[in-house]
Coordinates of C-alpha atoms in Angstrom, one line a residue:
M1 CA 116.5 170.4 21.3
R2 CA 113.2 167.9 20.6
P3 CA 115.5 164.7 19.4
V4 CA 117.1 165.5 22.8
I5 CA 113.9 165.4 24.6
L6 CA 113.3 162.2 22.6
K7 CA 116.4 160.7 23.3
L8 CA 116.3 160.8 27.1
S9 CA 112.7 159.7 26.9
V10 CA 113.6 156.6 25.3
V11 CA 116.4 156.1 27.5
L12 CA 114.0 156.4 30.7
L13 CA 111.3 154.1 28.9
V14 CA 113.6 151.8 29.0
F15 CA 115.6 152.0 31.9
S16 CA 112.3 152.1 33.8
V17 CA 111.0 148.6 31.8
T18 CA 114.6 147.2 32.3
F19 CA 114.3 148.2 36.2
I20 CA 110.9 146.8 36.7
L21 CA 112.0 143.4 34.4
V22 CA 114.5 143.1 37.0
A23 CA 112.5 143.9 40.3
F24 CA 109.9 141.1 39.2
F25 CA 112.5 139.0 38.2
L26 CA 114.2 139.2 41.4
R27 CA 110.8 139.1 43.0
S28 CA 110.0 135.9 41.3
F29 CA 113.4 134.6 41.9
Y30 CA 113.4 135.2 46.0
H31 CA 109.9 133.9 46.0
S32 CA 111.7 130.3 46.7
H33 CA 115.2 131.5 47.4
L34 CA 116.4 133.2 50.5
F35 CA 117.9 136.8 50.6
P36 CA 122.0 137.2 49.6
S37 CA 123.9 137.2 52.8
T38 CA 120.7 135.0 55.0
F39 CA 123.2 133.3 57.5
I40 CA 121.9 130.3 60.3
A41 CA 124.9 131.5 62.6
D42 CA 127.8 130.8 60.6
I43 CA 126.3 128.9 57.4
N44 CA 125.8 131.0 54.4
L45 CA 122.4 130.5 52.9
S46 CA 122.4 133.5 50.2
N47 CA 120.1 132.5 47.3
Y48 CA 119.4 128.8 48.5
N49 CA 115.9 127.3 48.1
Y50 CA 114.3 125.1 50.6
P51 CA 115.7 121.8 49.4
E52 CA 119.1 123.4 49.1
A53 CA 118.9 125.1 52.3
M54 CA 117.7 122.4 54.3
S55 CA 120.7 120.1 52.8
V56 CA 123.6 122.0 53.3
L57 CA 122.0 122.7 57.2
A58 CA 122.0 118.4 57.3
A59 CA 125.9 118.6 56.8
F60 CA 126.3 120.9 59.9
P61 CA 124.9 118.2 63.4
C62 CA 125.9 119.2 66.6
S63 CA 129.3 118.4 66.8
P64 CA 132.1 119.6 69.7
S65 CA 133.1 121.7 66.2
Q66 CA 129.6 123.1 66.0
P67 CA 128.3 123.3 69.8
T68 CA 125.7 126.1 68.3
F69 CA 123.7 123.5 66.7
C70 CA 123.7 121.5 70.5
P71 CA 119.9 121.3 72.4
P72 CA 121.1 123.0 75.4
E73 CA 120.4 121.9 79.1
I74 CA 117.0 122.2 80.1
T75 CA 116.2 123.3 83.9
L76 CA 112.8 123.2 85.7
A77 CA 112.5 124.6 89.6
Y78 CA 110.3 125.5 92.3
Q79 CA 111.9 127.0 95.3
D80 CA 114.9 125.7 95.9
I81 CA 114.5 122.6 94.0
S82 CA 115.6 121.7 90.3
L83 CA 116.2 119.4 87.9
A84 CA 118.0 119.9 85.0
S85 CA 118.0 117.6 81.7
S86 CA 120.5 117.6 78.2
G87 CA 118.1 118.5 75.6
A88 CA 120.2 115.4 73.7
D89 CA 118.1 113.4 76.3
L90 CA 115.0 115.2 75.5
H91 CA 115.7 115.2 71.9
L92 CA 115.4 118.2 71.4
R93 CA 116.5 119.8 67.9
P94 CA 117.0 123.4 66.1
D95 CA 113.7 124.4 64.2
F96 CA 115.3 125.0 60.8
D97 CA 112.5 123.2 58.9
A98 CA 110.3 126.2 60.5
L99 CA 112.5 129.1 60.3
I100 CA 113.7 128.4 56.4
T101 CA 109.5 127.9 55.6
N102 CA 108.8 131.5 57.9
Q103 CA 111.3 133.4 56.1
L104 CA 110.3 132.7 52.7
S105 CA 106.8 133.0 53.5
L106 CA 108.3 136.3 54.4
Q107 CA 109.7 137.0 51.6
S108 CA 107.1 136.4 49.3
S109 CA 104.3 138.5 51.5
L110 CA 106.4 141.8 51.2
S111 CA 105.2 144.2 48.3
L112 CA 107.5 145.1 46.1
P113 CA 108.7 148.5 47.7
A114 CA 109.2 146.9 50.7
F115 CA 110.8 143.8 49.1
L116 CA 113.1 146.1 47.2
S117 CA 114.5 147.5 50.6
S118 CA 114.7 144.6 52.5
L119 CA 117.1 143.1 49.7
R120 CA 119.2 146.3 49.7
T121 CA 119.6 145.9 53.5
H122 CA 120.9 142.5 53.2
L123 CA 123.1 143.0 50.0
N124 CA 124.2 145.9 52.6
S125 CA 125.2 143.7 56.0
P126 CA 124.8 140.0 56.6
Q127 CA 121.5 139.2 58.1
F128 CA 121.2 136.5 60.6
L129 CA 118.5 134.4 61.5
S130 CA 117.2 133.2 65.1
F131 CA 116.6 129.7 65.1
H132 CA 115.0 127.8 68.4
F133 CA 115.1 124.0 69.3
F134 CA 111.8 122.1 69.6
A135 CA 110.6 118.7 70.5
S136 CA 108.3 117.0 67.6
D137 CA 106.2 115.1 70.5
D138 CA 105.0 116.6 73.6
S139 CA 105.2 113.1 75.1
I140 CA 109.1 113.7 75.1
F141 CA 108.8 115.4 78.5
T142 CA 106.7 113.1 79.9
D143 CA 109.3 111.2 81.5
F144 CA 111.2 114.9 82.7
L145 CA 107.9 116.3 84.2
H146 CA 107.4 113.1 85.9
D147 CA 111.1 113.2 87.6
F148 CA 110.6 116.7 88.6
E149 CA 107.3 115.7 90.3
S150 CA 108.7 113.2 92.6
L151 CA 111.1 115.6 93.7
I152 CA 108.3 118.6 94.7
F153 CA 105.6 115.8 95.2
F154 CA 103.9 115.9 98.6
Q155 CA 100.6 113.9 99.8
G156 CA 100.3 116.2 102.4
Q157 CA 97.8 114.6 105.2
D158 CA 94.4 114.8 105.4
P159 CA 92.5 116.2 108.7
K160 CA 91.5 112.7 110.6
F161 CA 90.1 111.8 114.0
I162 CA 91.7 108.8 115.8
L163 CA 89.5 106.7 118.2
D164 CA 92.8 105.2 120.4
Q165 CA 90.4 102.4 121.9
S166 CA 87.5 101.2 120.7
G167 CA 84.1 102.2 122.7
R168 CA 86.3 105.5 124.6
A169 CA 84.6 108.4 123.2
D170 CA 87.3 110.1 125.4
S171 CA 89.9 108.2 123.1
L172 CA 89.1 110.3 120.0
R173 CA 91.5 112.6 118.9
F174 CA 92.1 115.1 115.8
V175 CA 95.3 115.1 113.5
Q176 CA 95.6 118.6 111.8
G177 CA 95.8 118.1 108.0
E178 CA 99.0 119.2 106.2
T179 CA 99.3 120.8 102.7
S180 CA 99.7 118.9 99.9
R181 CA 101.8 119.4 96.7
S182 CA 102.1 118.1 93.1
L183 CA 103.0 119.8 89.8
D184 CA 100.3 121.2 87.4
Y185 CA 101.4 118.9 84.5
T186 CA 99.7 121.6 81.8
A187 CA 100.5 124.7 82.9
T188 CA 104.2 123.7 83.2
L189 CA 104.4 121.8 80.1
A190 CA 102.7 124.8 78.4
A191 CA 105.3 127.4 79.9
L192 CA 108.4 124.8 79.0
K193 CA 107.2 124.8 75.3
E194 CA 106.7 128.9 75.4
N195 CA 110.3 129.3 77.0
L196 CA 111.9 127.1 73.9
S197 CA 110.5 128.9 71.4
Q198 CA 111.9 131.9 72.9
N199 CA 115.4 129.9 73.9
Q200 CA 114.7 130.3 77.4
F201 CA 115.8 127.2 78.5
F202 CA 115.1 127.5 82.2
T203 CA 111.4 127.4 83.6
P204 CA 109.8 128.0 86.9
A205 CA 107.4 124.9 87.5
T206 CA 104.0 125.4 88.2
I207 CA 102.8 123.8 91.3
I208 CA 99.3 122.9 92.9
L209 CA 99.4 123.4 96.7
N210 CA 96.5 122.1 98.6
D211 CA 96.1 123.2 102.4
K212 CA 93.9 120.5 104.3
S213 CA 94.4 122.0 107.7
L214 CA 91.0 122.6 109.2
T215 CA 89.5 126.0 110.9
P216 CA 89.2 125.0 114.7
N217 CA 85.4 125.5 114.4
I218 CA 85.2 123.5 112.1
V219 CA 86.9 120.7 113.8
E220 CA 84.4 121.0 116.6
Q221 CA 81.6 120.6 113.9
H222 CA 83.2 117.4 112.9
Q223 CA 84.3 115.8 115.8
S224 CA 80.8 115.5 116.9
L225 CA 80.1 113.6 113.8
A226 CA 83.6 111.3 114.5
A227 CA 81.7 110.6 117.8
S228 CA 78.6 109.6 116.9
L229 CA 80.2 106.2 115.4
V230 CA 82.2 105.2 118.8
S231 CA 80.7 102.0 119.6
R232 CA 79.1 101.4 116.5
S233 CA 80.4 98.5 114.0
I234 CA 79.6 96.8 110.4
V235 CA 79.4 93.1 110.2
L236 CA 80.4 91.7 106.9
T237 CA 78.4 88.6 106.2
P238 CA 79.2 86.0 103.5
P239 CA 76.9 86.7 100.2
E240 CA 73.1 85.8 100.6
N241 CA 72.0 82.6 98.9
Y242 CA 75.9 80.7 98.9
P243 CA 75.9 78.7 102.4
T244 CA 79.6 77.0 101.5
V245 CA 81.2 80.6 101.9
N246 CA 81.9 81.2 105.6
F247 CA 83.3 84.3 106.9
S248 CA 82.7 87.3 109.0
L249 CA 84.6 90.6 109.0
T250 CA 83.6 93.7 111.2
L251 CA 84.5 97.0 111.0
S252 CA 84.7 98.5 113.9
D253 CA 84.3 101.9 115.3
Q254 CA 88.2 102.5 114.8
D255 CA 87.8 101.8 111.5
L256 CA 84.8 103.3 110.3
I257 CA 85.9 106.6 112.2
S258 CA 89.2 106.1 110.0
C259 CA 87.0 106.7 106.9
L260 CA 85.8 109.8 107.3
D261 CA 87.2 112.6 105.7
Y262 CA 86.8 116.1 105.9
D263 CA 87.4 119.5 105.0
N264 CA 85.9 123.1 106.2
Q265 CA 82.8 122.4 104.1
T266 CA 81.6 119.2 104.5
S267 CA 82.5 115.6 105.7
R268 CA 82.7 112.5 103.5
I269 CA 83.1 109.0 103.3
N270 CA 86.6 108.1 102.0
V271 CA 86.0 105.2 99.7
H272 CA 89.0 104.3 98.7
C273 CA 89.4 103.5 102.5
L274 CA 87.1 101.1 102.5
V275 CA 88.2 99.6 99.2
D276 CA 91.2 98.8 101.2
L277 CA 89.1 97.6 104.2
T278 CA 87.6 95.1 102.2
L279 CA 90.4 94.2 99.9
S280 CA 90.5 90.5 101.9
L281 CA 87.0 89.4 101.0
R282 CA 88.4 88.6 97.5
E283 CA 90.5 85.9 98.7
L284 CA 87.2 84.6 101.2
I285 CA 84.8 85.0 98.3
D286 CA 85.9 84.3 94.9
R287 CA 86.0 80.6 93.0
E288 CA 86.2 79.1 89.8
A289 CA 82.9 77.7 88.4
Q290 CA 82.7 74.0 88.4
T291 CA 82.8 72.4 84.8
P292 CA 80.0 69.8 84.9
V293 CA 81.0 65.9 84.2
L294 CA 79.2 63.2 83.7
E295 CA 80.4 59.8 82.7
L296 CA 77.5 57.0 82.3
N297 CA 78.0 53.1 82.7
A298 CA 76.8 50.7 80.0
S299 CA 73.1 50.7 80.5
S300 CA 72.9 54.6 81.1
T301 CA 71.3 53.4 84.6
R302 CA 74.0 55.0 86.7
A303 CA 76.9 57.6 86.2
D304 CA 80.4 56.1 87.0
L305 CA 81.7 59.9 87.7
F306 CA 79.7 62.7 88.2
T307 CA 80.6 66.2 88.9
P308 CA 77.7 68.9 89.6
P309 CA 78.0 72.4 87.5
A310 CA 78.7 75.1 90.4
D311 CA 78.5 78.7 89.1
G312 CA 81.9 80.4 90.2
L313 CA 81.9 83.6 92.4
V314 CA 82.8 86.7 91.7
F315 CA 83.1 89.7 94.8
N316 CA 81.4 92.7 93.7
Q317 CA 83.6 95.0 96.0
A318 CA 82.1 98.4 94.2
Q319 CA 78.4 97.3 95.3
T320 CA 79.9 96.0 98.7
V321 CA 81.6 99.5 99.3
L322 CA 78.3 101.3 98.0
D323 CA 76.1 99.2 101.0
I324 CA 78.9 100.0 103.4
Q325 CA 78.7 103.5 102.9
K326 CA 74.5 103.5 103.1
A327 CA 75.0 101.6 106.4
I328 CA 77.6 104.5 107.7
V329 CA 74.9 106.9 107.0
D330 CA 72.4 104.8 108.4
L331 CA 74.9 104.4 111.7
L332 CA 75.5 108.2 111.6
S333 CA 71.3 108.4 111.5
P334 CA 70.0 110.3 115.1
S335 CA 67.2 107.9 115.0
A336 CA 69.7 104.6 114.4
A337 CA 67.6 102.0 116.3
T338 CA 70.6 99.5 116.4
T339 CA 74.4 100.1 116.9
R340 CA 75.7 97.2 114.9
I341 CA 74.5 95.8 111.3
S342 CA 75.3 93.0 109.8
L343 CA 75.5 93.2 105.6
P344 CA 76.1 90.5 103.7
A345 CA 79.0 91.0 101.0
S346 CA 78.1 91.6 97.6
A347 CA 79.1 88.9 95.0
M348 CA 78.3 87.5 91.5
A349 CA 77.4 84.6 90.1
S350 CA 80.0 83.4 87.0
P351 CA 78.4 80.1 85.3
P352 CA 80.7 77.6 83.9
A353 CA 81.5 77.3 80.4
V354 CA 80.0 74.1 79.8
S355 CA 76.7 73.0 80.7
L356 CA 75.6 70.0 82.3
E357 CA 73.0 69.9 79.4
S358 CA 75.1 69.8 76.6
I359 CA 77.3 66.8 77.8
N360 CA 74.1 64.4 77.8
S361 CA 71.3 63.6 75.9
L362 CA 69.3 62.5 78.8
G363 CA 67.8 65.6 79.6
I364 CA 69.8 65.6 82.7
K365 CA 70.6 69.8 82.4
E366 CA 69.2 71.7 85.5
V367 CA 68.4 71.2 89.2
I368 CA 64.7 70.2 90.1
G369 CA 64.5 69.5 93.5
F370 CA 66.9 70.2 96.8
G371 CA 67.1 68.9 100.2
E372 CA 69.4 68.9 103.1
S373 CA 69.8 68.0 106.6
F374 CA 72.5 68.0 109.5
Y375 CA 73.6 65.7 112.1
T376 CA 75.6 67.1 114.7
S377 CA 76.8 64.8 117.4
S378 CA 76.8 62.0 115.5
S379 CA 79.1 58.9 116.3
A380 CA 82.0 58.2 113.8
N381 CA 80.5 55.1 112.8
R382 CA 77.1 57.1 112.6
I383 CA 79.0 59.4 110.4
H384 CA 80.6 56.9 108.3
N385 CA 77.4 55.3 107.5
V386 CA 75.6 58.2 106.5
A387 CA 79.0 58.8 104.2
L388 CA 78.6 55.5 102.6
S389 CA 74.8 55.7 102.2
A390 CA 75.1 58.8 100.6
E391 CA 77.8 57.4 98.2
R392 CA 76.0 54.4 97.0
I393 CA 72.6 56.4 96.3
S394 CA 74.5 59.4 94.1
G395 CA 74.7 58.7 90.4
V396 CA 71.9 56.4 89.9
I397 CA 69.7 57.7 87.1
I398 CA 66.1 56.6 86.7
A399 CA 64.1 56.4 83.3
P400 CA 60.8 58.3 82.5
N401 CA 57.5 55.9 84.4
Q402 CA 60.4 54.3 86.3
E403 CA 60.4 53.5 90.1
F404 CA 63.3 54.6 92.5
S405 CA 63.8 52.0 95.4
F406 CA 66.3 53.2 98.0
N407 CA 66.5 49.7 99.2
Q408 CA 66.8 48.1 96.3
T409 CA 69.7 51.2 95.0
L410 CA 71.4 51.1 98.4
G411 CA 71.8 47.5 98.4
P412 CA 72.7 44.9 101.6
V413 CA 73.1 47.0 104.2
T414 CA 75.6 44.4 106.0
L415 CA 79.5 44.5 107.7
A416 CA 80.7 42.7 104.7
T417 CA 79.2 45.7 102.5
G418 CA 81.0 48.5 104.4
F419 CA 78.6 49.6 106.9
R420 CA 79.5 49.8 110.8
E421 CA 77.5 48.9 113.5
E422 CA 75.5 52.0 115.3
Y423 CA 72.1 52.6 117.4
I424 CA 69.2 51.8 115.1
I425 CA 65.4 51.6 115.5
S426 CA 64.1 48.1 116.0
Q427 CA 60.8 46.9 117.2
G428 CA 60.1 50.3 118.2
A429 CA 63.5 50.3 120.4
S430 CA 67.2 51.8 120.0
T431 CA 69.3 48.8 120.0
M432 CA 72.8 48.5 118.1
G433 CA 72.8 47.0 114.7
V434 CA 74.4 47.6 111.2
G435 CA 74.2 50.8 109.7
G436 CA 72.4 53.4 112.0
G437 CA 72.7 56.5 110.2
V438 CA 71.4 55.1 106.5
C439 CA 68.2 56.9 107.5
Q440 CA 69.5 60.9 107.7
T441 CA 70.6 59.8 104.0
S442 CA 67.1 58.5 103.0
S443 CA 65.3 61.4 104.8
T444 CA 67.3 63.8 103.5
L445 CA 66.2 62.6 99.8
F446 CA 62.5 62.4 101.3
R447 CA 63.2 66.4 101.6
A448 CA 64.2 67.0 98.1
L449 CA 61.6 64.6 96.5
L450 CA 58.9 67.1 98.3
N451 CA 60.8 69.6 96.9
S452 CA 61.1 68.5 92.9
G453 CA 57.0 67.6 92.9
L454 CA 57.9 64.1 91.9
K455 CA 55.4 60.9 92.8
I456 CA 56.4 59.6 96.0
T457 CA 54.6 56.2 95.9
R458 CA 56.3 55.0 99.6
R459 CA 57.3 56.1 102.7
L460 CA 57.5 55.7 106.4
P461 CA 58.2 57.7 109.4
H462 CA 60.5 56.3 112.0
S463 CA 59.0 54.9 115.4
F464 CA 59.6 57.4 117.3
R465 CA 61.3 61.0 116.8
V466 CA 65.0 61.3 116.4
S467 CA 66.8 64.5 117.4
Y468 CA 68.7 64.4 113.9
Y469 CA 66.1 64.9 112.0
E470 CA 64.8 68.1 113.5
I471 CA 68.0 70.0 113.5
N472 CA 67.2 73.1 111.7
N473 CA 63.7 71.3 110.5
D474 CA 60.1 70.5 112.1
P475 CA 59.3 67.1 113.2
G476 CA 57.5 64.6 110.4
F477 CA 60.0 65.5 107.3
D478 CA 61.9 62.0 107.9
A479 CA 61.8 58.7 105.8
T480 CA 62.8 55.6 107.9
V481 CA 64.0 52.7 105.5
Y482 CA 64.8 48.8 106.5
S483 CA 65.2 45.5 104.4
G484 CA 61.8 44.7 102.6
E485 CA 59.0 47.0 102.6
V486 CA 60.0 49.7 104.9
D487 CA 61.1 51.5 102.0
L488 CA 61.4 55.0 100.1
R489 CA 60.1 54.9 96.6
F490 CA 59.1 57.3 93.5
V491 CA 58.0 57.1 90.3
N492 CA 60.4 59.4 87.5
D493 CA 57.0 61.1 86.5
T494 CA 59.0 63.1 84.0
D495 CA 59.4 63.2 80.6
H496 CA 63.0 63.0 80.8
H497 CA 65.7 61.1 83.0
I498 CA 66.6 62.2 86.5
L499 CA 69.6 61.6 88.7
I500 CA 70.4 61.8 92.2
Y501 CA 73.0 63.7 93.6
M502 CA 74.1 63.3 97.2
H503 CA 76.9 64.4 99.5
A504 CA 77.8 64.2 102.4
N505 CA 80.1 66.5 104.4
S506 CA 81.6 64.7 107.2
A507 CA 83.4 67.6 108.7
R508 CA 80.5 69.8 109.0
R509 CA 78.3 67.2 109.7
H510 CA 75.7 68.5 106.7
M511 CA 74.4 66.8 103.9
F512 CA 72.6 67.4 100.8
A513 CA 70.4 65.4 98.2
T514 CA 70.2 67.1 94.4
I515 CA 67.8 66.0 91.7
Y516 CA 69.1 66.7 88.5
G517 CA 66.8 66.7 85.3
T518 CA 64.2 69.0 83.0
S519 CA 62.0 71.0 84.8
D520 CA 58.6 71.0 83.5
G521 CA 57.7 74.2 85.2
R522 CA 56.0 72.1 88.5
Y523 CA 56.3 73.3 91.5
S524 CA 55.4 72.4 95.0
E525 CA 54.6 73.8 98.5
V526 CA 54.1 72.0 102.2
V527 CA 50.6 73.3 103.6
D528 CA 48.6 72.5 106.4
Y529 CA 51.4 71.7 108.7
H530 CA 49.7 70.1 112.1
K531 CA 51.9 69.1 115.4
A532 CA 50.2 67.5 118.6
A533 CA 51.4 66.1 121.6
L534 CA 49.7 62.7 122.6
G535 CA 51.3 62.2 126.0
G536 CA 54.1 60.3 127.4
G537 CA 56.6 62.3 125.1
A538 CA 54.3 60.6 122.2
M539 CA 53.3 62.8 119.0
R540 CA 51.2 63.3 115.8
T541 CA 52.4 65.2 113.1
S542 CA 50.6 66.0 109.5
F543 CA 51.4 67.8 106.3
V544 CA 49.6 68.2 102.8
N545 CA 52.9 68.2 99.8
I546 CA 50.4 70.1 96.7
T547 CA 52.3 69.9 93.5
Y548 CA 51.8 72.6 90.7
D549 CA 52.2 72.7 86.5
K550 CA 53.4 75.3 85.3
Y551 CA 50.3 76.7 85.0
D552 CA 49.7 77.0 88.9
Q553 CA 47.2 73.9 88.3
E554 CA 47.4 71.5 91.2
I555 CA 48.8 68.3 89.6
R556 CA 48.2 66.2 92.7
R557 CA 47.9 66.5 96.7
D558 CA 49.2 63.9 99.2
T559 CA 49.3 64.0 102.7
F560 CA 52.0 62.6 104.9
V561 CA 51.2 61.7 108.4
S562 CA 54.0 60.6 111.2
N563 CA 52.7 58.8 114.6
Y564 CA 55.9 58.8 116.8
A565 CA 55.6 56.7 120.1
V566 CA 58.0 56.6 123.3
P567 CA 60.6 54.5 122.8
K568 CA 60.5 51.3 124.4
Q569 CA 63.1 50.3 127.5
S570 CA 65.9 47.8 125.7
D571 CA 66.4 45.0 127.5

């Protein structure tokens, strides 16, 4: 009996060991291979490892004979609006990679009893793996979502007040807001991807609705605010310190009321509306910087060609809109002292890429003096003489310690040199002569010299007052010139050369003189201006021009006296 039991024990032991070895062998094998009878659709992947399975599946692309692997049509819908796109256009593909990887991961994670049970199931009947379609990148859906939003998007309408007639509060009317509609991209994309992972190809879109209508009591509150802007306006003027820019843009009460936004809590100013209203200013303000040009004659005593540097100008729309917002708030204030606010547009200077200093070695690099004058109502001949004399003086270069003479620089004033006949002052009377208007140029230069602090060595006033020199200026800031000693002279008492640039704008009857050089920090101021009537129309003026150095120490003090007689009656 014992030998029989012993034999049975041996047989049982051998069977058990064999079973365990076979089980562990199978588990090891199916750790990296698919179970028997594993199918995707009608493709048998039994006992294939990952590379083998992927290779087999690659041999069965989407085709009419294998439509199972063709991506289906995808549909987005909202109410009765829908949009479909083929899966091929969206570049959808079966997620075989994740499917095989997940199946092998599942097989390797099973306990031995569960492994054997699952293996038996596969041996007894085919097991089909369910795949889904996916997009490799969310951006694939971007155009699809945009196309769908274009179908459902509705801007709606902001509630607003409209003033049909400027200045008429009784023409103020209210337009109720309408609900806007837009696509919630994030939520819709998430739902679309989730549905694809479950092989669901119809997705209801997530829509954002914004009800813009106002309740009656809120309308009444906002109406009083809009009404407070009736008959009020903002006038946009050129940027400060840029006299060459000329425009005026009025934002009327109708404009201002149209730029108010409302909801059921607050009212606010619509920035986008103000941006639209000020768009035209960019064309009026923006200008390119002017690159300087300086071409000298052989002796460096005159510029054959001089173009002064000039900053460009860039309209600062953001700051201008902020300023308008503040102005509207001021107009809305119950304590507002005015119904019309004048507001300079904001602009930023844009310097030229090349500096004046970099194109010469004479020290001519910056403005050290400036003067201007106007000659409104001048005759054609006088305007011609002003422009010609400005052209003759402009471009002259004065070396350090050199004295400048207006008469010597200008040259002979005759018909042969291009000047025309116009009224001049001669022996205390106004009489017809050649060169009338030249003193407009000398007077303008005199003002630039006062501003520069350069040493003026000779200046004479006119015999009697001339209206041209008192436009936007007090009497006494003129300088007459004539042949001989009736001259305007100064010394360049800086350490560098200086250049005089003069420009006459005949159309605007305006001229200016700019002195370029190297600033040594000096500055000047006019003090003690006095004006006294002497009877019969005669007048005496005087003022003191004080020049200081960069340490605020006085360099010199020059007194300029003008005695204006009554004009003599010409014969």
